[in-house]
Amino acid sequence: FFFFFFFQAEDGIRDAQESRGLGDVYKRQVVSTQSTGGRELMRLLALMLAAATVAHGSRCSIGWGSVTCKYDKAVFKNRAVYFQTPVGEAPGDGWPVVLNFHGWYLDGISAFVSSSSDEYGLFNKALATMALLDAGYAVVAPSASQKNMDAWETNAPPYSTDLSAWSKSQDAAYLEKLFTAMADGGLGDGCCNMKDMHAIGFSSGGYMTSRMAFSYQGKFRSLAIESASLLSLIHI
């Protein structure tokens, strides 16, 4: 049997740029307390899940408190992008694809490898990648610029206050290179179906996800934003 406790910490930061979209909340954590029998059951379930992933040819593996998904890496505009396609033969029009925008001080690799001890829910983020790959979605995780402290430019002036300025940003130039590679098959066999694109993002990446709605209208079928607000709240 298990007991779950939910914690929410607050830092009082309201400024959109400094908090990178987190507002008051900077950490939520689930702590699980288990009996000895519960720990053994969890170990058994983890082993069963790991065996199941091997059986159907998953790109990912689950260890005791860790998840690792195989990935490839490319570089555009001096920035890395990490990506993977599902096991098997791609559909005729290519794999549907999910872009995963990371949060502040992280990079794209955080979508593929994590430990249960990692903060900010990164373990669940890697599990989400596993679920997407196993469900037949390619996953593409671009990286923000280290010159901008690994934060996306979207919630910094002038881009946060002038929608038309976005085309002049370094992030926009990076995404154009990335979209071209995705359309041309440069990110793995069968990647990607550009008519079936989705985006998810956390913190600064959540702002970047909302940017997809404003500056790339019609490109994405769905957007999922976590711990961030809509770009429209920043004087647009």
Short mmCIF file of N, CA and C in Angstrom, two decimals, residues 11-12 14 24 39 47 140 144 154 158 199 208 231:
data_model
loop_
_atom_site.label_atom_id
_atom_site.label_comp_id
_atom_site.label_asym_id
_atom_site.label_seq_id
_atom_site.Cartn_x
_atom_site.Cartn_y
_atom_site.Cartn_z
N ASP A 11 7.96 31.01 -4.32
CA ASP A 11 9.08 31.92 -4.14
C ASP A 11 8.68 33.39 -4.21
N GLY A 12 7.42 33.66 -4.50
CA GLY A 12 6.95 35.04 -4.55
C GLY A 12 7.32 35.78 -5.82
N ARG A 14 6.93 37.09 -9.35
CA ARG A 14 5.81 37.31 -10.27
C ARG A 14 6.29 37.73 -11.65
N ASP A 24 4.36 32.28 -8.89
CA ASP A 24 4.63 31.98 -7.50
C ASP A 24 5.23 30.58 -7.31
N ARG A 39 7.35 -1.47 -1.28
CA ARG A 39 8.56 -1.27 -2.07
C ARG A 39 8.84 -2.47 -2.96
N LEU A 47 9.91 -3.94 -12.87
CA LEU A 47 10.51 -5.00 -13.68
C LEU A 47 9.54 -5.50 -14.74
N VAL A 140 10.73 15.47 -30.68
CA VAL A 140 11.82 16.39 -31.02
C VAL A 140 11.96 17.39 -29.89
N ALA A 144 17.36 25.69 -26.06
CA ALA A 144 17.50 27.14 -26.08
C ALA A 144 18.98 27.52 -26.07
N THR A 154 11.25 34.03 -26.08
CA THR A 154 9.86 34.45 -26.30
C THR A 154 9.28 35.34 -25.20
N PRO A 158 12.39 42.47 -26.87
CA PRO A 158 11.14 43.06 -27.34
C PRO A 158 10.09 42.04 -27.78
N ALA A 199 2.89 20.39 -29.69
CA ALA A 199 3.97 20.95 -28.87
C ALA A 199 3.59 20.94 -27.40
N MET A 208 7.26 29.24 -24.67
CA MET A 208 7.62 28.94 -26.06
C MET A 208 6.51 28.16 -26.75
N LEU A 231 1.23 33.65 -23.79
CA LEU A 231 1.97 34.81 -24.27
C LEU A 231 1.09 36.04 -24.30
#
